[in-house]
Structure formats: C-alpha cells, structure tokens
PDB file of C-alpha atoms in Angstrom:
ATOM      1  CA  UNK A1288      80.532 112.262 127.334  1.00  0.00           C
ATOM      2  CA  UNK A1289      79.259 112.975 124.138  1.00  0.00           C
ATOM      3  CA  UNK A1290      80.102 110.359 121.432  1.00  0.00           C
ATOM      4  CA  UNK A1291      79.474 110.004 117.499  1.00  0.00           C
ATOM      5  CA  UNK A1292      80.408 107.484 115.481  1.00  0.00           C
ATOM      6  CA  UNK A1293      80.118 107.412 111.659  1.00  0.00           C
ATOM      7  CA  UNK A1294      79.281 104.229 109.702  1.00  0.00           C
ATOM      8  CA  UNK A1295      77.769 102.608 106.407  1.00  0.00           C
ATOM      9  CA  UNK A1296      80.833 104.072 103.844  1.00  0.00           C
ATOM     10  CA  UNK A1297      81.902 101.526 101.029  1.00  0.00           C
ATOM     11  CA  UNK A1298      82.792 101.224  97.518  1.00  0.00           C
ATOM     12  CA  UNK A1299      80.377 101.577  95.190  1.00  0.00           C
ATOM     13  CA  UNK A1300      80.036 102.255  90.704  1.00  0.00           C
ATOM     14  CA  UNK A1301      78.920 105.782  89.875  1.00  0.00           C
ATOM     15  CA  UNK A1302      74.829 106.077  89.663  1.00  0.00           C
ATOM     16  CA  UNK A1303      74.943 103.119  92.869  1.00  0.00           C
ATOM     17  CA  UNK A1304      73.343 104.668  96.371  1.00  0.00           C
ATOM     18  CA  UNK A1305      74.663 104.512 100.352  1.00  0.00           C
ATOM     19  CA  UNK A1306      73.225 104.944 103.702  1.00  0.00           C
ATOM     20  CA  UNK A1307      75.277 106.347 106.254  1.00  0.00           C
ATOM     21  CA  UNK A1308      74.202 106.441 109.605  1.00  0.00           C
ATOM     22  CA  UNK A1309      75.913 108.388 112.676  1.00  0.00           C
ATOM     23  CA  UNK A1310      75.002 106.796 116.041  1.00  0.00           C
ATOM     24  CA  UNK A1311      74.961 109.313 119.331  1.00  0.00           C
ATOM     25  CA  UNK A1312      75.310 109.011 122.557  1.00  0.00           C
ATOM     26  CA  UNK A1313      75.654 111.760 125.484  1.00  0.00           C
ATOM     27  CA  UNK A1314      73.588 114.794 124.329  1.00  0.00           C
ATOM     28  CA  UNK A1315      70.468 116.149 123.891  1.00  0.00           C
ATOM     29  CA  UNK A1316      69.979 114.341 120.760  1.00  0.00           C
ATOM     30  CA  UNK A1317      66.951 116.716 119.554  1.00  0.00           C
ATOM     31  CA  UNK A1318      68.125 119.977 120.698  1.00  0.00           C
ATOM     32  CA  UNK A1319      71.499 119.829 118.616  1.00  0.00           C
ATOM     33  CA  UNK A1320      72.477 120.798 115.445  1.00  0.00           C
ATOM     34  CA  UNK A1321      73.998 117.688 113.868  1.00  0.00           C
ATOM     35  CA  UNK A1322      75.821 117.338 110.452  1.00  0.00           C
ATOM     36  CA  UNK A1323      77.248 115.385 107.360  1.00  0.00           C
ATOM     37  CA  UNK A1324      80.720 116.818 106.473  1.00  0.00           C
ATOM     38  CA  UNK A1325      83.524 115.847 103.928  1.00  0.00           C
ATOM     39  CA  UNK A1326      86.928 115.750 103.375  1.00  0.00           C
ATOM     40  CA  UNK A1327      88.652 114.824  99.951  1.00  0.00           C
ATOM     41  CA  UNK A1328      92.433 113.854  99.471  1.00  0.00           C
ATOM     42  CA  UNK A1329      94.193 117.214  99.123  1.00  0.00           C
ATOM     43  CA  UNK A1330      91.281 119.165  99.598  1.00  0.00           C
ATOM     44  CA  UNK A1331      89.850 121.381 102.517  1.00  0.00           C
ATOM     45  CA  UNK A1332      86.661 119.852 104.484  1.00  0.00           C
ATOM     46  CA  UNK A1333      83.208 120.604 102.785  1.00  0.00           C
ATOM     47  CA  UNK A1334      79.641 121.080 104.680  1.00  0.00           C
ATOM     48  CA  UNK A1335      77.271 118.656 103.499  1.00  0.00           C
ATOM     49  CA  UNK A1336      73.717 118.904 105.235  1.00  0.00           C
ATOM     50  CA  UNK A1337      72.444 119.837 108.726  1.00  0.00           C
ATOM     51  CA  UNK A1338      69.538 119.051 110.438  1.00  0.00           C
ATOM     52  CA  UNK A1339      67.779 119.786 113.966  1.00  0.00           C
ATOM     53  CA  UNK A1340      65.573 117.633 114.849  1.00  0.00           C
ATOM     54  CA  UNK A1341      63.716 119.074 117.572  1.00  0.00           C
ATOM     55  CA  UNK A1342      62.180 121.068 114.449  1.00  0.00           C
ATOM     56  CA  UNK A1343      63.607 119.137 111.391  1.00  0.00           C
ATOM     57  CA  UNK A1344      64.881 122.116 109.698  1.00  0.00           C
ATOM     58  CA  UNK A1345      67.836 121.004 107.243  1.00  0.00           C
ATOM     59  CA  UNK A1346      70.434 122.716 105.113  1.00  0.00           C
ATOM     60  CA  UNK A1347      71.942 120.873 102.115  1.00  0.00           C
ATOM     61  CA  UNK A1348      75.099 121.985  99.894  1.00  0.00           C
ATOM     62  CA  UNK A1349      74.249 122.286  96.176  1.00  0.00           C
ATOM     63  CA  UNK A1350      76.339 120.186  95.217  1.00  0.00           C
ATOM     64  CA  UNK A1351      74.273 117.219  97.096  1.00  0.00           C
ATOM     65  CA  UNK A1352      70.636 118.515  97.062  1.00  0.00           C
ATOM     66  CA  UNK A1353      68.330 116.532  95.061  1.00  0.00           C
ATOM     67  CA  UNK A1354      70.561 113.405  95.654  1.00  0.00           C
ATOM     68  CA  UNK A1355      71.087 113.195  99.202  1.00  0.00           C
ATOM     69  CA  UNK A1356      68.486 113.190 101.864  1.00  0.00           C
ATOM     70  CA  UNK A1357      69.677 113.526 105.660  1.00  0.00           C
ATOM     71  CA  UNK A1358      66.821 112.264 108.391  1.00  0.00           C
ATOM     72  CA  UNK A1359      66.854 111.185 112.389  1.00  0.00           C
ATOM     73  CA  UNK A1360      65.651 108.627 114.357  1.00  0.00           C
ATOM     74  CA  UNK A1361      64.777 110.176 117.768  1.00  0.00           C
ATOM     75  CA  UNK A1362      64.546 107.167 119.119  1.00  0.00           C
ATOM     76  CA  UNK A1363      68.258 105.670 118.287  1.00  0.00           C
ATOM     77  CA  UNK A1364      69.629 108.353 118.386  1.00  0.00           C
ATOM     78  CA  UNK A1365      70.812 107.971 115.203  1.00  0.00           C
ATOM     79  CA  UNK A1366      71.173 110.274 111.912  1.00  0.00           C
ATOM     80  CA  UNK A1367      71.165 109.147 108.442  1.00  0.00           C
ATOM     81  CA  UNK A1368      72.516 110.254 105.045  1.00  0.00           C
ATOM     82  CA  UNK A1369      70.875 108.359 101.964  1.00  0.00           C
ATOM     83  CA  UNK A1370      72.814 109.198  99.276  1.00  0.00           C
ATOM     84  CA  UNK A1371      71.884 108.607  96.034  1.00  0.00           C
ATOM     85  CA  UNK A1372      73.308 109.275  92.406  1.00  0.00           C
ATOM     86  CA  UNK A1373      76.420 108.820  93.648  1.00  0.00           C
ATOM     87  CA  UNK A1374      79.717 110.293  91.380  1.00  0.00           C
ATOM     88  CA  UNK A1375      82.926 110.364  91.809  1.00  0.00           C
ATOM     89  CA  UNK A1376      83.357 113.742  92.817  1.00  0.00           C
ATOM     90  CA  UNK A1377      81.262 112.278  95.928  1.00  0.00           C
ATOM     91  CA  UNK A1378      84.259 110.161  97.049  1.00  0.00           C
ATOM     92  CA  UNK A1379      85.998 111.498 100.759  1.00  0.00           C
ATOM     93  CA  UNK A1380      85.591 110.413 103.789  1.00  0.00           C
ATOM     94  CA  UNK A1381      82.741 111.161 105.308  1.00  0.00           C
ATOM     95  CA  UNK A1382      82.174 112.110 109.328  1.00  0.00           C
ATOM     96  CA  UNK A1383      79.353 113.503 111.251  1.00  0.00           C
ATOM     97  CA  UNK A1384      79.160 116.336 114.298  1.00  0.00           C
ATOM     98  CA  UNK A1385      77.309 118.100 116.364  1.00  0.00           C
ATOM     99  CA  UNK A1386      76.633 121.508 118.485  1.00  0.00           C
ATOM    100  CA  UNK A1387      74.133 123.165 120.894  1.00  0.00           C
ATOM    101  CA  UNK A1388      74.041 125.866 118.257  1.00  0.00           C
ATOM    102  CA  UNK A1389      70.810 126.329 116.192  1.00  0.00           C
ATOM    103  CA  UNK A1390      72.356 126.097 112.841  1.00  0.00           C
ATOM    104  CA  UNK A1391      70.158 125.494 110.013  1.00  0.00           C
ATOM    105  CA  UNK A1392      70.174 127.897 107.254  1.00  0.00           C
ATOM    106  CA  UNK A1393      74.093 126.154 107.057  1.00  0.00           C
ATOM    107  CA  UNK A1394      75.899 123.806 108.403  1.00  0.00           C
ATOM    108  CA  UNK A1395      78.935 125.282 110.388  1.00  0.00           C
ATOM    109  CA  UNK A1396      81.901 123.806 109.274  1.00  0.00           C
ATOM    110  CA  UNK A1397      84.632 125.017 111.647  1.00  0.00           C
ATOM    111  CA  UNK A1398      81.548 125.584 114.668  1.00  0.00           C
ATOM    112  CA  UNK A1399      80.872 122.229 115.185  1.00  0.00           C
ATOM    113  CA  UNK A1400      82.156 120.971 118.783  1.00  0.00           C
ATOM    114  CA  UNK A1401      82.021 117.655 118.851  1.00  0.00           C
ATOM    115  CA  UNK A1402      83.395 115.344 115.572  1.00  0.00           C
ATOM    116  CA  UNK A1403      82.786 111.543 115.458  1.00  0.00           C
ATOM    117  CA  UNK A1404      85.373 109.120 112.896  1.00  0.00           C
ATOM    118  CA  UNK A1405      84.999 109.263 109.918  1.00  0.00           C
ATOM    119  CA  UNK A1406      83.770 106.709 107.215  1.00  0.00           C
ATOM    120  CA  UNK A1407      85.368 106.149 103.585  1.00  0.00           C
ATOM    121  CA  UNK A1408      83.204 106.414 100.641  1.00  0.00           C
ATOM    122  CA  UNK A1409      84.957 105.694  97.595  1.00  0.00           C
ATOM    123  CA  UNK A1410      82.626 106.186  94.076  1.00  0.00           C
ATOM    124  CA  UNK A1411      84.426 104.102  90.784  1.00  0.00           C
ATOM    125  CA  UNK A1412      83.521 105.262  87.700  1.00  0.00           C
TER     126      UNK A1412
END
C-alpha cells in the first residue's frame, strides 16, 4: 500500500532554514507526481511545490520560490523541502502527497490521492 510520511518540522527564529523530508513506500516513486502542501490555523490548505522525478520538472508557489528548493532521492525514496528564509507567514503544518497524474506546471491541491501526516513548522519572530 502506498505510504508517506512527513518529517524534519520544528521551531525555528525568522531568517533560520529547515529540511523536510517525506519518505515513500508502495509506488512508483519516479513516475508520480509528489508534493509539499500547507495548512495554516484557520486557513484553507495551500500548494507549495511539485516535482516528478522521472523528469524533474517542478512547480513552486510564489510565495516560496527563491527560498525553498524541493529535490528527490531516487534511491530512498525520499523527497525533500529545504526551506530557507523562513518567516512567519511560513508557519502550518506541513504534509506531503502524491498521484499517478503528470502534474507539473501546478501542484494539484484537491487531485492528490494519496496524503502522508503532516509535520509542524512553527517560525518565531
């Protein structure tokens, strides 16, 4: 069965930089489209960057691009979102997915079909 699971979330000052990594298990790991997402207290889930690795093709939200990078290791399995820069406004929880779908111009938010837990990461000021 196909299995993600989130991890690397903390707290951390404003300007201070995190590594979250999503390990996978049960798919065709290079074939998918997998993603960063985000969800805020009191606010509705936000997209943050996509990737395919079979061509490494990504799609980042403005609101990250320049500060976050998302990248795969093929052989764990495993993607990774470096963020740097953090800011407050960066603080939700964070969770990863993933779908047969080629999606890589943008990251479907409500087309992903399988969702991993989530990770906090809280940004101080």
């Amino acid at each position: 069965d196909v299995q993600l699971q989130a991890s690397g979330g903390g707290l951390v000052q404003a300007g201070e930089s995190l590594r979250l990594s999503c390990a996978t298990s049960g798919f065709a790991f290079s074939t998918y489209t997998i993603g960063w997402f985000r969800q805020a207290p009191g606010k509705e889930r936000e997209e943050i960057s996509c990737i395919k690795s079979s061509h490494g093709r990504t799609y980042y939200d403005d609101s990250v691009k320049g500060r976050f990078t998302i990248s795969t290791d093929r052989a764990k399995n495993t993607v990774y979102l470096q963020m740097n820069s953090l800011e407050s406004e960066d603080t939700a929880v964070y969770y990863c997915a993933a779908t047969p779908g080629d999606y890589t111009s943008y990251c479907p938010n409500y087309g992903m079909d399988y969702w991993g837990k989530g990770t906090q990461v809280t940004v101080s000021s």
